[in-house]
Amino acid sequence: MTRIAIVGVAGRMGRTLVNAVEQDAGATLAGGVVEPGSSLAGVDIGELAGIGKKGVAAVDSLEALADDVEVLIDFTAPKVTLSNLAFCAEHGKRMVIGTTGMSDDEIAELDGFRNRVPMVFAPNMSVGVNLTLKLLQTAAKALGDEGYDIEVIESHHRHKVDAPSGTALKMGEVVAESLGRNLKEHGVFERVGQCGPRSDKEIGFATVRAGDIVGEHTVMFATEGERIEITHKASSRMTFAKGAVRAARWVADKDSGRYDMQDVLGLGD
Ligand code: NAD
């Protein structure tokens, strides 16, 4: 049984993760962490998740879990995740990181822990999305530079704080890489006013924020005469949570390194 602690346990994903660990036969709830000073410290994490007492009280400091836990699952915010990585390096713990919205500098800082912490870092832990990334790679390679315009459209709930989503960016990167393009050069994230016609090689992004949409992504390959759309729709956060618990079980016996969900699912090249 992999002993898991959930950081950000009071959040939308945190509460869903409590459910997912509870339902997983190979994992057990060893702890839950809330923000320092939170009034939720001491509350049973099962009650936080709405599934009744589980005998595990939320704590507001990781130090309290140093002896108890093998893998941290962290869906919080970039700075919190980076400080938790330092804790894992110091205490020999493993980490599954779902946090999105990291800057390039923050990703470089995260990467600096790859020789000291076994970690799975993925902007989207859903098995379906990771299969979709594989399909996108295949589509981009097959269509090649043959005049297909590529656009990525994503929709999420009104509370999401970063845009475009980490998943949309990852989709753009996979497509760009398959076509030998650099997303930093060819990504177009805003079109407003007299912006002129699109260029051949640009990869455009459009963002929708509305209501309670869990997460939808479409990548469009459009040319004269046809349009191919590859779409993934998440209908519940459980899909991300189940993937994260699967990643936690997988990373429990891995050496230090930075892995992603393609590694966890055996979908790598
Ligand atoms: P949320 O705001 O509901 O939850 C974040 C939680 O982190 C909050 O409860 C907050 O109190 C807590 N937190 C902040 N600082 C903390 C600290 N120092 N210690 C412990 N807890 C702390 O947000 P959410 O919708 O659950 O999303 C969280 C992150 O996960 C976002 O970056 C989101 O984009 C990402 N996300 C990733 C995936 C994926 O599959 N990788 C899926 C969904 C969401």
PDB file of N, CA and C in Angstrom, residues 5 10 139 179 252 257:
ATOM      1  N   ALA A   5       0.079  11.459   1.141  1.00  0.00           N
ATOM      2  CA  ALA A   5      -0.462  12.684   1.762  1.00  0.00           C
ATOM      3  C   ALA A   5      -0.882  13.636   0.656  1.00  0.00           C
ATOM      4  N   ALA A  10      -7.868  20.874   1.162  1.00  0.00           N
ATOM      5  CA  ALA A  10      -9.171  21.553   1.246  1.00  0.00           C
ATOM      6  C   ALA A  10      -9.616  22.116  -0.098  1.00  0.00           C
ATOM      7  N   ALA A 139      -1.286  12.613 -35.336  1.00  0.00           N
ATOM      8  CA  ALA A 139      -1.960  13.463 -36.338  1.00  0.00           C
ATOM      9  C   ALA A 139      -0.991  14.484 -36.904  1.00  0.00           C
ATOM     10  N   LEU A 179       6.160  18.742 -35.342  1.00  0.00           N
ATOM     11  CA  LEU A 179       6.334  19.420 -36.631  1.00  0.00           C
ATOM     12  C   LEU A 179       7.661  20.162 -36.711  1.00  0.00           C
ATOM     13  N   ALA A 252       6.236   5.266  -6.550  1.00  0.00           N
ATOM     14  CA  ALA A 252       6.644   4.824  -5.203  1.00  0.00           C
ATOM     15  C   ALA A 252       7.927   4.004  -5.220  1.00  0.00           C
ATOM     16  N   GLY A 257      14.108  11.399 -10.450  1.00  0.00           N
ATOM     17  CA  GLY A 257      13.956  11.762 -11.860  1.00  0.00           C
ATOM     18  C   GLY A 257      12.655  12.512 -12.031  1.00  0.00           C
TER      19      GLY A 257
END
